Coordinates of C-alpha atoms in Angstrom, one line a residue:
M1 CA 87.7 142.4 128.1
K2 CA 88.8 141.7 124.6
K3 CA 92.4 142.4 125.3
F4 CA 92.2 140.1 128.4
L5 CA 90.8 137.2 126.4
T6 CA 93.4 137.6 123.7
A7 CA 96.2 137.6 126.2
M8 CA 94.9 134.4 128.0
S9 CA 94.5 132.6 124.7
I10 CA 98.1 133.5 123.7
V11 CA 99.4 132.3 127.1
L12 CA 97.2 129.0 126.9
G13 CA 98.4 128.5 123.3
L14 CA 102.1 128.9 124.2
G15 CA 101.7 126.7 127.3
L16 CA 100.2 123.8 125.1
A17 CA 102.7 124.3 122.3
N18 CA 105.7 123.8 124.9
A19 CA 103.9 120.8 126.5
Q20 CA 103.9 118.9 123.1
Q21 CA 107.8 118.9 122.7
A22 CA 109.5 115.6 122.9
V23 CA 111.8 114.7 125.8
P24 CA 115.3 114.2 124.6
A25 CA 116.5 110.5 124.9
T26 CA 119.2 109.8 127.3
K27 CA 121.6 106.9 126.9
A28 CA 119.9 104.9 129.5
T29 CA 116.5 105.1 127.8
V30 CA 118.1 104.2 124.4
K31 CA 119.7 101.2 125.9
Q32 CA 116.5 100.0 127.6
T33 CA 114.5 100.4 124.3
T34 CA 117.1 98.3 122.3
K35 CA 117.2 95.6 124.9
T36 CA 113.4 95.2 124.8
V37 CA 113.4 95.1 121.1
K38 CA 116.0 92.4 120.8
A39 CA 114.1 90.3 123.4
V40 CA 110.9 90.5 121.5
K41 CA 112.2 89.5 118.0
P42 CA 110.3 86.4 116.8
E43 CA 113.3 85.4 114.7
A44 CA 115.5 84.9 117.8
A45 CA 112.8 82.5 119.3
K46 CA 112.7 80.3 116.2
P47 CA 115.9 80.0 114.4
A48 CA 114.7 77.1 112.3
M49 CA 112.2 79.2 110.4
K50 CA 112.8 79.2 106.6
L51 CA 112.7 82.8 105.4
K52 CA 112.3 84.3 101.9
K53 CA 114.9 86.9 100.6
D54 CA 112.7 89.9 101.9
G55 CA 112.7 88.3 105.5
T56 CA 109.0 87.0 105.6
P57 CA 108.4 83.4 106.5
D58 CA 108.2 81.0 103.4
K59 CA 104.7 79.5 103.5
R60 CA 105.8 76.5 101.5
F61 CA 107.3 74.9 104.6
K62 CA 105.1 73.1 107.2
E63 CA 106.5 75.0 110.2
N64 CA 105.6 78.4 108.6
Q65 CA 102.1 77.6 107.5
K66 CA 100.4 79.2 110.5
L67 CA 102.6 82.3 110.9
K68 CA 101.9 85.9 110.1
K69 CA 104.3 87.9 107.8
D70 CA 106.3 89.3 110.7
G71 CA 106.9 85.7 112.0
T72 CA 104.6 85.7 115.0
P73 CA 102.0 83.0 115.5
D74 CA 98.6 83.7 113.8
K75 CA 95.9 83.5 116.6
R76 CA 93.2 82.5 114.1
Y77 CA 94.4 78.9 114.3
K78 CA 93.4 76.7 117.3
T79 CA 97.0 75.5 117.8
N80 CA 98.4 79.0 118.4
K81 CA 95.8 80.2 120.9

């Protein structure tokens, strides 16, 4: 019985270890992910934003007052809801 339980735990362990491996990316999935990333970028939506050297919005300008560091609208403000 002890040998049976040991053998079953090894088989189960190997099965779970193989299930955790990442699927290799194909060219089609890489192209799809790059297209979605480019479409979501907030910089492309608002080219008039004034940015600092590090790429964050400069809060000294009126159009950037209610933005997060990544350039998306801050939902805490009523105008952005």
